[in-house]
Amino acid sequence: MEDYITAIRWFASISGMIAAGVVSLDWGRRDTGWAMVLFCLSAVAWITGAVMAKDWALGTQNVVLLMIDMLGVYRYLVRDADG
């Protein structure tokens, strides 16, 4: 079980770093939107790992970050650029 938690945490960490890099490079609206999707996946992985490890502070933080990331997905991929 510990190996599974470790794998989830590494996925969460690496995907979050990649998403942050894409956002910081400012390649455009569409790429930023997909980086926000990657942030969502990272947050879900962190939440999963936190629940499995019973780390409620980390889980709570990532529930909030997931909501923020979903707002980013809406802003960059769903909503019109003019809206």
PDB file of N, CA, C and O in Angstrom:
ATOM      1  N   MET A   1       0.817  -1.196   0.000  1.00  0.00           N
ATOM      2  CA  MET A   1       0.000   0.000   0.000  1.00  0.00           C
ATOM      3  C   MET A   1       0.867   1.268   0.000  1.00  0.00           C
ATOM      4  O   MET A   1       0.533   2.231  -0.658  1.00  0.00           O
ATOM      5  N   GLU A   2       1.953   1.215   0.736  1.00  0.00           N
ATOM      6  CA  GLU A   2       2.842   2.390   0.813  1.00  0.00           C
ATOM      7  C   GLU A   2       3.438   2.721  -0.557  1.00  0.00           C
ATOM      8  O   GLU A   2       3.595   3.888  -0.897  1.00  0.00           O
ATOM      9  N   ASP A   3       3.763   1.694  -1.348  1.00  0.00           N
ATOM     10  CA  ASP A   3       4.295   1.926  -2.694  1.00  0.00           C
ATOM     11  C   ASP A   3       3.260   2.627  -3.567  1.00  0.00           C
ATOM     12  O   ASP A   3       3.602   3.491  -4.378  1.00  0.00           O
ATOM     13  N   TYR A   4       2.000   2.255  -3.414  1.00  0.00           N
ATOM     14  CA  TYR A   4       0.920   2.878  -4.177  1.00  0.00           C
ATOM     15  C   TYR A   4       0.775   4.350  -3.799  1.00  0.00           C
ATOM     16  O   TYR A   4       0.656   5.215  -4.664  1.00  0.00           O
ATOM     17  N   ILE A   5       0.824   4.644  -2.513  1.00  0.00           N
ATOM     18  CA  ILE A   5       0.734   6.037  -2.045  1.00  0.00           C
ATOM     19  C   ILE A   5       1.918   6.843  -2.567  1.00  0.00           C
ATOM     20  O   ILE A   5       1.752   7.974  -3.034  1.00  0.00           O
ATOM     21  N   THR A   6       3.088   6.260  -2.527  1.00  0.00           N
ATOM     22  CA  THR A   6       4.289   6.946  -3.021  1.00  0.00           C
ATOM     23  C   THR A   6       4.163   7.259  -4.506  1.00  0.00           C
ATOM     24  O   THR A   6       4.489   8.370  -4.944  1.00  0.00           O
ATOM     25  N   ALA A   7       3.683   6.312  -5.295  1.00  0.00           N
ATOM     26  CA  ALA A   7       3.505   6.533  -6.737  1.00  0.00           C
ATOM     27  C   ALA A   7       2.496   7.659  -6.996  1.00  0.00           C
ATOM     28  O   ALA A   7       2.724   8.510  -7.860  1.00  0.00           O
ATOM     29  N   ILE A   8       1.405   7.675  -6.249  1.00  0.00           N
ATOM     30  CA  ILE A   8       0.400   8.732  -6.407  1.00  0.00           C
ATOM     31  C   ILE A   8       1.004  10.087  -6.071  1.00  0.00           C
ATOM     32  O   ILE A   8       0.805  11.078  -6.792  1.00  0.00           O
ATOM     33  N   ARG A   9       1.749  10.140  -4.983  1.00  0.00           N
ATOM     34  CA  ARG A   9       2.362  11.415  -4.575  1.00  0.00           C
ATOM     35  C   ARG A   9       3.375  11.904  -5.605  1.00  0.00           C
ATOM     36  O   ARG A   9       3.452  13.103  -5.874  1.00  0.00           O
ATOM     37  N   TRP A  10       4.159  10.994  -6.184  1.00  0.00           N
ATOM     38  CA  TRP A  10       5.113  11.408  -7.210  1.00  0.00           C
ATOM     39  C   TRP A  10       4.396  11.917  -8.458  1.00  0.00           C
ATOM     40  O   TRP A  10       4.806  12.908  -9.052  1.00  0.00           O
ATOM     41  N   PHE A  11       3.326  11.233  -8.864  1.00  0.00           N
ATOM     42  CA  PHE A  11       2.549  11.727 -10.001  1.00  0.00           C
ATOM     43  C   PHE A  11       2.014  13.121  -9.694  1.00  0.00           C
ATOM     44  O   PHE A  11       2.094  14.028 -10.530  1.00  0.00           O
ATOM     45  N   ALA A  12       1.458  13.298  -8.493  1.00  0.00           N
ATOM     46  CA  ALA A  12       0.899  14.590  -8.106  1.00  0.00           C
ATOM     47  C   ALA A  12       1.969  15.678  -8.133  1.00  0.00           C
ATOM     48  O   ALA A  12       1.744  16.778  -8.655  1.00  0.00           O
ATOM     49  N   SER A  13       3.118  15.381  -7.614  1.00  0.00           N
ATOM     50  CA  SER A  13       4.199  16.349  -7.548  1.00  0.00           C
ATOM     51  C   SER A  13       4.715  16.727  -8.941  1.00  0.00           C
ATOM     52  O   SER A  13       4.827  17.909  -9.281  1.00  0.00           O
ATOM     53  N   ILE A  14       5.016  15.727  -9.749  1.00  0.00           N
ATOM     54  CA  ILE A  14       5.563  15.987 -11.087  1.00  0.00           C
ATOM     55  C   ILE A  14       4.543  16.685 -11.979  1.00  0.00           C
ATOM     56  O   ILE A  14       4.880  17.645 -12.685  1.00  0.00           O
ATOM     57  N   SER A  15       3.287  16.246 -11.944  1.00  0.00           N
ATOM     58  CA  SER A  15       2.267  16.889 -12.790  1.00  0.00           C
ATOM     59  C   SER A  15       2.039  18.335 -12.357  1.00  0.00           C
ATOM     60  O   SER A  15       1.849  19.211 -13.202  1.00  0.00           O
ATOM     61  N   GLY A  16       2.102  18.608 -11.065  1.00  0.00           N
ATOM     62  CA  GLY A  16       1.964  19.990 -10.592  1.00  0.00           C
ATOM     63  C   GLY A  16       3.114  20.865 -11.063  1.00  0.00           C
ATOM     64  O   GLY A  16       2.912  22.023 -11.456  1.00  0.00           O
ATOM     65  N   MET A  17       4.332  20.324 -11.043  1.00  0.00           N
ATOM     66  CA  MET A  17       5.483  21.089 -11.511  1.00  0.00           C
ATOM     67  C   MET A  17       5.404  21.369 -13.014  1.00  0.00           C
ATOM     68  O   MET A  17       5.725  22.483 -13.462  1.00  0.00           O
ATOM     69  N   ILE A  18       4.969  20.385 -13.773  1.00  0.00           N
ATOM     70  CA  ILE A  18       4.827  20.586 -15.222  1.00  0.00           C
ATOM     71  C   ILE A  18       3.761  21.648 -15.499  1.00  0.00           C
ATOM     72  O   ILE A  18       3.975  22.558 -16.309  1.00  0.00           O
ATOM     73  N   ALA A  19       2.632  21.544 -14.825  1.00  0.00           N
ATOM     74  CA  ALA A  19       1.556  22.518 -15.024  1.00  0.00           C
ATOM     75  C   ALA A  19       2.026  23.926 -14.668  1.00  0.00           C
ATOM     76  O   ALA A  19       1.755  24.891 -15.400  1.00  0.00           O
ATOM     77  N   ALA A  20       2.737  24.065 -13.564  1.00  0.00           N
ATOM     78  CA  ALA A  20       3.247  25.380 -13.161  1.00  0.00           C
ATOM     79  C   ALA A  20       4.216  25.927 -14.202  1.00  0.00           C
ATOM     80  O   ALA A  20       4.194  27.124 -14.521  1.00  0.00           O
ATOM     81  N   GLY A  21       5.041  25.055 -14.753  1.00  0.00           N
ATOM     82  CA  GLY A  21       5.968  25.489 -15.795  1.00  0.00           C
ATOM     83  C   GLY A  21       5.256  25.981 -17.034  1.00  0.00           C
ATOM     84  O   GLY A  21       5.612  27.026 -17.601  1.00  0.00           O
ATOM     85  N   VAL A  22       4.228  25.267 -17.459  1.00  0.00           N
ATOM     86  CA  VAL A  22       3.469  25.677 -18.648  1.00  0.00           C
ATOM     87  C   VAL A  22       2.780  27.017 -18.402  1.00  0.00           C
ATOM     88  O   VAL A  22       2.812  27.911 -19.258  1.00  0.00           O
ATOM     89  N   VAL A  23       2.177  27.189 -17.243  1.00  0.00           N
ATOM     90  CA  VAL A  23       1.521  28.462 -16.925  1.00  0.00           C
ATOM     91  C   VAL A  23       2.554  29.591 -16.924  1.00  0.00           C
ATOM     92  O   VAL A  23       2.310  30.666 -17.478  1.00  0.00           O
ATOM     93  N   SER A  24       3.714  29.358 -16.321  1.00  0.00           N
ATOM     94  CA  SER A  24       4.722  30.417 -16.233  1.00  0.00           C
ATOM     95  C   SER A  24       5.303  30.795 -17.591  1.00  0.00           C
ATOM     96  O   SER A  24       5.746  31.923 -17.784  1.00  0.00           O
ATOM     97  N   LEU A  25       5.302  29.857 -18.543  1.00  0.00           N
ATOM     98  CA  LEU A  25       5.827  30.145 -19.874  1.00  0.00           C
ATOM     99  C   LEU A  25       4.857  30.982 -20.714  1.00  0.00           C
ATOM    100  O   LEU A  25       5.251  31.559 -21.728  1.00  0.00           O
ATOM    101  N   ASP A  26       3.597  31.027 -20.306  1.00  0.00           N
ATOM    102  CA  ASP A  26       2.576  31.856 -20.968  1.00  0.00           C
ATOM    103  C   ASP A  26       2.552  31.621 -22.481  1.00  0.00           C
ATOM    104  O   ASP A  26       2.685  32.548 -23.276  1.00  0.00           O
ATOM    105  N   TRP A  27       2.356  30.360 -22.862  1.00  0.00           N
ATOM    106  CA  TRP A  27       2.301  30.000 -24.274  1.00  0.00           C
ATOM    107  C   TRP A  27       0.959  30.342 -24.912  1.00  0.00           C
ATOM    108  O   TRP A  27       0.773  30.116 -26.102  1.00  0.00           O
ATOM    109  N   GLY A  28       0.023  30.812 -24.142  1.00  0.00           N
ATOM    110  CA  GLY A  28      -1.275  31.189 -24.687  1.00  0.00           C
ATOM    111  C   GLY A  28      -2.413  30.599 -23.879  1.00  0.00           C
ATOM    112  O   GLY A  28      -2.227  29.750 -23.004  1.00  0.00           O
ATOM    113  N   ARG A  29      -3.583  31.073 -24.200  1.00  0.00           N
ATOM    114  CA  ARG A  29      -4.798  30.731 -23.474  1.00  0.00           C
ATOM    115  C   ARG A  29      -5.082  29.223 -23.461  1.00  0.00           C
ATOM    116  O   ARG A  29      -5.382  28.648 -22.426  1.00  0.00           O
ATOM    117  N   ARG A  30      -4.984  28.594 -24.605  1.00  0.00           N
ATOM    118  CA  ARG A  30      -5.306  27.166 -24.700  1.00  0.00           C
ATOM    119  C   ARG A  30      -4.325  26.314 -23.889  1.00  0.00           C
ATOM    120  O   ARG A  30      -4.731  25.427 -23.142  1.00  0.00           O
ATOM    121  N   ASP A  31      -3.030  26.593 -24.007  1.00  0.00           N
ATOM    122  CA  ASP A  31      -2.040  25.842 -23.241  1.00  0.00           C
ATOM    123  C   ASP A  31      -2.199  26.068 -21.743  1.00  0.00           C
ATOM    124  O   ASP A  31      -2.049  25.134 -20.951  1.00  0.00           O
ATOM    125  N   THR A  32      -2.507  27.293 -21.364  1.00  0.00           N
ATOM    126  CA  THR A  32      -2.758  27.571 -19.949  1.00  0.00           C
ATOM    127  C   THR A  32      -3.969  26.793 -19.462  1.00  0.00           C
ATOM    128  O   THR A  32      -3.960  26.240 -18.358  1.00  0.00           O
ATOM    129  N   GLY A  33      -5.008  26.708 -20.286  1.00  0.00           N
ATOM    130  CA  GLY A  33      -6.189  25.928 -19.927  1.00  0.00           C
ATOM    131  C   GLY A  33      -5.867  24.465 -19.711  1.00  0.00           C
ATOM    132  O   GLY A  33      -6.326  23.845 -18.744  1.00  0.00           O
ATOM    133  N   TRP A  34      -5.046  23.896 -20.586  1.00  0.00           N
ATOM    134  CA  TRP A  34      -4.671  22.494 -20.428  1.00  0.00           C
ATOM    135  C   TRP A  34      -3.750  22.297 -19.224  1.00  0.00           C
ATOM    136  O   TRP A  34      -3.790  21.259 -18.564  1.00  0.00           O
ATOM    137  N   ALA A  35      -2.949  23.304 -18.919  1.00  0.00           N
ATOM    138  CA  ALA A  35      -2.146  23.236 -17.695  1.00  0.00           C
ATOM    139  C   ALA A  35      -3.062  23.226 -16.472  1.00  0.00           C
ATOM    140  O   ALA A  35      -2.778  22.527 -15.482  1.00  0.00           O
ATOM    141  N   MET A  36      -4.170  23.957 -16.531  1.00  0.00           N
ATOM    142  CA  MET A  36      -5.127  23.958 -15.427  1.00  0.00           C
ATOM    143  C   MET A  36      -5.776  22.578 -15.281  1.00  0.00           C
ATOM    144  O   MET A  36      -6.030  22.126 -14.167  1.00  0.00           O
ATOM    145  N   VAL A  37      -6.024  21.907 -16.405  1.00  0.00           N
ATOM    146  CA  VAL A  37      -6.537  20.530 -16.344  1.00  0.00           C
ATOM    147  C   VAL A  37      -5.510  19.637 -15.647  1.00  0.00           C
ATOM    148  O   VAL A  37      -5.862  18.815 -14.791  1.00  0.00           O
ATOM    149  N   LEU A  38      -4.243  19.823 -15.983  1.00  0.00           N
ATOM    150  CA  LEU A  38      -3.186  19.042 -15.336  1.00  0.00           C
ATOM    151  C   LEU A  38      -3.110  19.365 -13.845  1.00  0.00           C
ATOM    152  O   LEU A  38      -2.912  18.475 -13.015  1.00  0.00           O
ATOM    153  N   PHE A  39      -3.295  20.637 -13.480  1.00  0.00           N
ATOM    154  CA  PHE A  39      -3.367  21.001 -12.064  1.00  0.00           C
ATOM    155  C   PHE A  39      -4.522  20.274 -11.378  1.00  0.00           C
ATOM    156  O   PHE A  39      -4.389  19.834 -10.226  1.00  0.00           O
ATOM    157  N   CYS A  40      -5.663  20.150 -12.069  1.00  0.00           N
ATOM    158  CA  CYS A  40      -6.806  19.417 -11.496  1.00  0.00           C
ATOM    159  C   CYS A  40      -6.432  17.964 -11.229  1.00  0.00           C
ATOM    160  O   CYS A  40      -6.734  17.421 -10.158  1.00  0.00           O
ATOM    161  N   LEU A  41      -5.781  17.316 -12.193  1.00  0.00           N
ATOM    162  CA  LEU A  41      -5.357  15.932 -12.007  1.00  0.00           C
ATOM    163  C   LEU A  41      -4.365  15.813 -10.854  1.00  0.00           C
ATOM    164  O   LEU A  41      -4.431  14.867 -10.060  1.00  0.00           O
ATOM    165  N   SER A  42      -3.469  16.784 -10.758  1.00  0.00           N
ATOM    166  CA  SER A  42      -2.510  16.798  -9.662  1.00  0.00           C
ATOM    167  C   SER A  42      -3.225  16.912  -8.320  1.00  0.00           C
ATOM    168  O   SER A  42      -2.902  16.181  -7.368  1.00  0.00           O
ATOM    169  N   ALA A  43      -4.197  17.809  -8.233  1.00  0.00           N
ATOM    170  CA  ALA A  43      -4.939  17.989  -6.980  1.00  0.00           C
ATOM    171  C   ALA A  43      -5.706  16.722  -6.605  1.00  0.00           C
ATOM    172  O   ALA A  43      -5.732  16.326  -5.428  1.00  0.00           O
ATOM    173  N   VAL A  44      -6.320  16.082  -7.596  1.00  0.00           N
ATOM    174  CA  VAL A  44      -7.049  14.834  -7.321  1.00  0.00           C
ATOM    175  C   VAL A  44      -6.078  13.763  -6.816  1.00  0.00           C
ATOM    176  O   VAL A  44      -6.387  13.025  -5.871  1.00  0.00           O
ATOM    177  N   ALA A  45      -4.897  13.694  -7.413  1.00  0.00           N
ATOM    178  CA  ALA A  45      -3.897  12.729  -6.953  1.00  0.00           C
ATOM    179  C   ALA A  45      -3.451  13.054  -5.526  1.00  0.00           C
ATOM    180  O   ALA A  45      -3.319  12.157  -4.685  1.00  0.00           O
ATOM    181  N   TRP A  46      -3.227  14.340  -5.238  1.00  0.00           N
ATOM    182  CA  TRP A  46      -2.849  14.721  -3.876  1.00  0.00           C
ATOM    183  C   TRP A  46      -3.954  14.380  -2.887  1.00  0.00           C
ATOM    184  O   TRP A  46      -3.682  13.906  -1.778  1.00  0.00           O
ATOM    185  N   ILE A  47      -5.195  14.628  -3.267  1.00  0.00           N
ATOM    186  CA  ILE A  47      -6.329  14.297  -2.387  1.00  0.00           C
ATOM    187  C   ILE A  47      -6.371  12.792  -2.138  1.00  0.00           C
ATOM    188  O   ILE A  47      -6.535  12.339  -0.998  1.00  0.00           O
ATOM    189  N   THR A  48      -6.201  12.008  -3.193  1.00  0.00           N
ATOM    190  CA  THR A  48      -6.205  10.546  -3.064  1.00  0.00           C
ATOM    191  C   THR A  48      -5.097  10.079  -2.132  1.00  0.00           C
ATOM    192  O   THR A  48      -5.323   9.293  -1.206  1.00  0.00           O
ATOM    193  N   GLY A  49      -3.895  10.578  -2.361  1.00  0.00           N
ATOM    194  CA  GLY A  49      -2.772  10.211  -1.508  1.00  0.00           C
ATOM    195  C   GLY A  49      -2.975  10.663  -0.069  1.00  0.00           C
ATOM    196  O   GLY A  49      -2.633   9.943   0.874  1.00  0.00           O
ATOM    197  N   ALA A  50      -3.550  11.844   0.097  1.00  0.00           N
ATOM    198  CA  ALA A  50      -3.789  12.372   1.446  1.00  0.00           C
ATOM    199  C   ALA A  50      -4.814  11.530   2.199  1.00  0.00           C
ATOM    200  O   ALA A  50      -4.652  11.260   3.387  1.00  0.00           O
ATOM    201  N   VAL A  51      -5.861  11.108   1.499  1.00  0.00           N
ATOM    202  CA  VAL A  51      -6.879  10.264   2.147  1.00  0.00           C
ATOM    203  C   VAL A  51      -6.267   8.924   2.542  1.00  0.00           C
ATOM    204  O   VAL A  51      -6.477   8.427   3.659  1.00  0.00           O
ATOM    205  N   MET A  52      -5.483   8.339   1.638  1.00  0.00           N
ATOM    206  CA  MET A  52      -4.865   7.044   1.929  1.00  0.00           C
ATOM    207  C   MET A  52      -3.881   7.132   3.092  1.00  0.00           C
ATOM    208  O   MET A  52      -3.750   6.201   3.878  1.00  0.00           O
ATOM    209  N   ALA A  53      -3.185   8.272   3.210  1.00  0.00           N
ATOM    210  CA  ALA A  53      -2.210   8.463   4.278  1.00  0.00           C
ATOM    211  C   ALA A  53      -2.820   9.131   5.509  1.00  0.00           C
ATOM    212  O   ALA A  53      -2.118   9.356   6.492  1.00  0.00           O
ATOM    213  N   LYS A  54      -4.105   9.473   5.420  1.00  0.00           N
ATOM    214  CA  LYS A  54      -4.815  10.168   6.509  1.00  0.00           C
ATOM    215  C   LYS A  54      -4.143  11.489   6.869  1.00  0.00           C
ATOM    216  O   LYS A  54      -3.977  11.845   8.026  1.00  0.00           O
ATOM    217  N   ASP A  55      -3.749  12.223   5.821  1.00  0.00           N
ATOM    218  CA  ASP A  55      -3.126  13.542   5.971  1.00  0.00           C
ATOM    219  C   ASP A  55      -4.184  14.592   5.629  1.00  0.00           C
ATOM    220  O   ASP A  55      -4.289  15.053   4.501  1.00  0.00           O
ATOM    221  N   TRP A  56      -4.993  14.938   6.607  1.00  0.00           N
ATOM    222  CA  TRP A  56      -6.180  15.770   6.356  1.00  0.00           C
ATOM    223  C   TRP A  56      -5.826  17.200   5.989  1.00  0.00           C
ATOM    224  O   TRP A  56      -6.550  17.835   5.229  1.00  0.00           O
ATOM    225  N   ALA A  57      -4.730  17.724   6.489  1.00  0.00           N
ATOM    226  CA  ALA A  57      -4.344  19.091   6.125  1.00  0.00           C
ATOM    227  C   ALA A  57      -4.014  19.165   4.627  1.00  0.00           C
ATOM    228  O   ALA A  57      -4.474  20.074   3.922  1.00  0.00           O
ATOM    229  N   LEU A  58      -3.238  18.213   4.134  1.00  0.00           N
ATOM    230  CA  LEU A  58      -2.888  18.173   2.711  1.00  0.00           C
ATOM    231  C   LEU A  58      -4.131  17.947   1.853  1.00  0.00           C
ATOM    232  O   LEU A  58      -4.299  18.582   0.808  1.00  0.00           O
ATOM    233  N   GLY A  59      -5.012  17.069   2.298  1.00  0.00           N
ATOM    234  CA  GLY A  59      -6.243  16.815   1.556  1.00  0.00           C
ATOM    235  C   GLY A  59      -7.133  18.039   1.474  1.00  0.00           C
ATOM    236  O   GLY A  59      -7.639  18.377   0.404  1.00  0.00           O
ATOM    237  N   THR A  60      -7.290  18.733   2.593  1.00  0.00           N
ATOM    238  CA  THR A  60      -8.120  19.939   2.617  1.00  0.00           C
ATOM    239  C   THR A  60      -7.550  21.015   1.715  1.00  0.00           C
ATOM    240  O   THR A  60      -8.273  21.654   0.946  1.00  0.00           O
ATOM    241  N   GLN A  61      -6.236  21.209   1.783  1.00  0.00           N
ATOM    242  CA  GLN A  61      -5.592  22.197   0.921  1.00  0.00           C
ATOM    243  C   GLN A  61      -5.865  21.896  -0.543  1.00  0.00           C
ATOM    244  O   GLN A  61      -6.183  22.793  -1.328  1.00  0.00           O
ATOM    245  N   ASN A  62      -5.786  20.643  -0.928  1.00  0.00           N
ATOM    246  CA  ASN A  62      -5.949  20.296  -2.328  1.00  0.00           C
ATOM    247  C   ASN A  62      -7.398  20.272  -2.782  1.00  0.00           C
ATOM    248  O   ASN A  62      -7.665  20.437  -3.971  1.00  0.00           O
ATOM    249  N   VAL A  63      -8.344  20.124  -1.878  1.00  0.00           N
ATOM    250  CA  VAL A  63      -9.749  20.307  -2.241  1.00  0.00           C
ATOM    251  C   VAL A  63      -9.966  21.765  -2.656  1.00  0.00           C
ATOM    252  O   VAL A  63     -10.604  22.047  -3.677  1.00  0.00           O
ATOM    253  N   VAL A  64      -9.398  22.694  -1.880  1.00  0.00           N
ATOM    254  CA  VAL A  64      -9.518  24.122  -2.220  1.00  0.00           C
ATOM    255  C   VAL A  64      -8.789  24.410  -3.530  1.00  0.00           C
ATOM    256  O   VAL A  64      -9.321  25.101  -4.412  1.00  0.00           O
ATOM    257  N   LEU A  65      -7.580  23.875  -3.682  1.00  0.00           N
ATOM    258  CA  LEU A  65      -6.834  24.092  -4.925  1.00  0.00           C
ATOM    259  C   LEU A  65      -7.565  23.498  -6.129  1.00  0.00           C
ATOM    260  O   LEU A  65      -7.549  24.092  -7.219  1.00  0.00           O
ATOM    261  N   LEU A  66      -8.224  22.367  -5.951  1.00  0.00           N
ATOM    262  CA  LEU A  66      -8.998  21.767  -7.040  1.00  0.00           C
ATOM    263  C   LEU A  66     -10.114  22.711  -7.487  1.00  0.00           C
ATOM    264  O   LEU A  66     -10.338  22.882  -8.690  1.00  0.00           O
ATOM    265  N   MET A  67     -10.782  23.342  -6.538  1.00  0.00           N
ATOM    266  CA  MET A  67     -11.844  24.301  -6.904  1.00  0.00           C
ATOM    267  C   MET A  67     -11.261  25.487  -7.669  1.00  0.00           C
ATOM    268  O   MET A  67     -11.827  25.933  -8.674  1.00  0.00           O
ATOM    269  N   ILE A  68     -10.119  25.992  -7.230  1.00  0.00           N
ATOM    270  CA  ILE A  68      -9.450  27.097  -7.932  1.00  0.00           C
ATOM    271  C   ILE A  68      -9.033  26.654  -9.328  1.00  0.00           C
ATOM    272  O   ILE A  68      -9.218  27.388 -10.311  1.00  0.00           O
ATOM    273  N   ASP A  69      -8.470  25.457  -9.430  1.00  0.00           N
ATOM    274  CA  ASP A  69      -8.038  24.927 -10.729  1.00  0.00           C
ATOM    275  C   ASP A  69      -9.217  24.745 -11.682  1.00  0.00           C
ATOM    276  O   ASP A  69      -9.111  25.017 -12.883  1.00  0.00           O
ATOM    277  N   MET A  70     -10.361  24.296 -11.150  1.00  0.00           N
ATOM    278  CA  MET A  70     -11.553  24.134 -11.993  1.00  0.00           C
ATOM    279  C   MET A  70     -12.027  25.486 -12.498  1.00  0.00           C
ATOM    280  O   MET A  70     -12.482  25.598 -13.652  1.00  0.00           O
ATOM    281  N   LEU A  71     -11.901  26.522 -11.695  1.00  0.00           N
ATOM    282  CA  LEU A  71     -12.209  27.875 -12.156  1.00  0.00           C
ATOM    283  C   LEU A  71     -11.276  28.269 -13.303  1.00  0.00           C
ATOM    284  O   LEU A  71     -11.700  28.856 -14.292  1.00  0.00           O
ATOM    285  N   GLY A  72     -10.004  27.891 -13.188  1.00  0.00           N
ATOM    286  CA  GLY A  72      -9.049  28.152 -14.260  1.00  0.00           C
ATOM    287  C   GLY A  72      -9.401  27.409 -15.536  1.00  0.00           C
ATOM    288  O   GLY A  72      -9.298  27.958 -16.632  1.00  0.00           O
ATOM    289  N   VAL A  73      -9.830  26.158 -15.415  1.00  0.00           N
ATOM    290  CA  VAL A  73     -10.265  25.396 -16.597  1.00  0.00           C
ATOM    291  C   VAL A  73     -11.430  26.109 -17.257  1.00  0.00           C
ATOM    292  O   VAL A  73     -11.448  26.305 -18.486  1.00  0.00           O
ATOM    293  N   TYR A  74     -12.399  26.534 -16.461  1.00  0.00           N
ATOM    294  CA  TYR A  74     -13.548  27.254 -17.018  1.00  0.00           C
ATOM    295  C   TYR A  74     -13.076  28.538 -17.700  1.00  0.00           C
ATOM    296  O   TYR A  74     -13.466  28.826 -18.832  1.00  0.00           O
ATOM    297  N   ARG A  75     -12.229  29.277 -17.021  1.00  0.00           N
ATOM    298  CA  ARG A  75     -11.794  30.576 -17.549  1.00  0.00           C
ATOM    299  C   ARG A  75     -11.020  30.436 -18.859  1.00  0.00           C
ATOM    300  O   ARG A  75     -11.200  31.216 -19.779  1.00  0.00           O
ATOM    301  N   TYR A  76     -10.153  29.445 -18.947  1.00  0.00           N
ATOM    302  CA  TYR A  76      -9.259  29.353 -20.110  1.00  0.00           C
ATOM    303  C   TYR A  76      -9.746  28.403 -21.209  1.00  0.00           C
ATOM    304  O   TYR A  76      -9.356  28.564 -22.362  1.00  0.00           O
ATOM    305  N   LEU A  77     -10.592  27.424 -20.879  1.00  0.00           N
ATOM    306  CA  LEU A  77     -11.015  26.476 -21.912  1.00  0.00           C
ATOM    307  C   LEU A  77     -12.507  26.547 -22.255  1.00  0.00           C
ATOM    308  O   LEU A  77     -12.888  26.178 -23.353  1.00  0.00           O
ATOM    309  N   VAL A  78     -13.330  26.981 -21.317  1.00  0.00           N
ATOM    310  CA  VAL A  78     -14.778  26.942 -21.545  1.00  0.00           C
ATOM    311  C   VAL A  78     -15.323  28.309 -21.931  1.00  0.00           C
ATOM    312  O   VAL A  78     -16.007  28.450 -22.940  1.00  0.00           O
ATOM    313  N   ARG A  79     -15.007  29.312 -21.140  1.00  0.00           N
ATOM    314  CA  ARG A  79     -15.532  30.657 -21.362  1.00  0.00           C
ATOM    315  C   ARG A  79     -14.899  31.286 -22.599  1.00  0.00           C
ATOM    316  O   ARG A  79     -13.722  31.064 -22.897  1.00  0.00           O
ATOM    317  N   ASP A  80     -15.664  32.089 -23.301  1.00  0.00           N
ATOM    318  CA  ASP A  80     -15.137  32.836 -24.439  1.00  0.00           C
ATOM    319  C   ASP A  80     -14.069  33.819 -23.957  1.00  0.00           C
ATOM    320  O   ASP A  80     -14.183  34.379 -22.873  1.00  0.00           O
ATOM    321  N   ALA A  81     -13.068  34.049 -24.776  1.00  0.00           N
ATOM    322  CA  ALA A  81     -12.006  34.983 -24.422  1.00  0.00           C
ATOM    323  C   ALA A  81     -12.535  36.387 -24.201  1.00  0.00           C
ATOM    324  O   ALA A  81     -11.985  37.146 -23.424  1.00  0.00           O
ATOM    325  N   ASP A  82     -13.626  36.736 -24.881  1.00  0.00           N
ATOM    326  CA  ASP A  82     -14.188  38.074 -24.757  1.00  0.00           C
ATOM    327  C   ASP A  82     -15.129  38.187 -23.551  1.00  0.00           C
ATOM    328  O   ASP A  82     -15.469  39.290 -23.148  1.00  0.00           O
ATOM    329  N   GLY A  83     -15.560  37.025 -22.980  1.00  0.00           N
ATOM    330  CA  GLY A  83     -16.572  37.012 -21.931  1.00  0.00           C
ATOM    331  C   GLY A  83     -16.122  37.301 -20.574  1.00  0.00           C
ATOM    332  O   GLY A  83     -15.220  37.610 -20.031  1.00  0.00           O
TER     333      GLY A  83
END
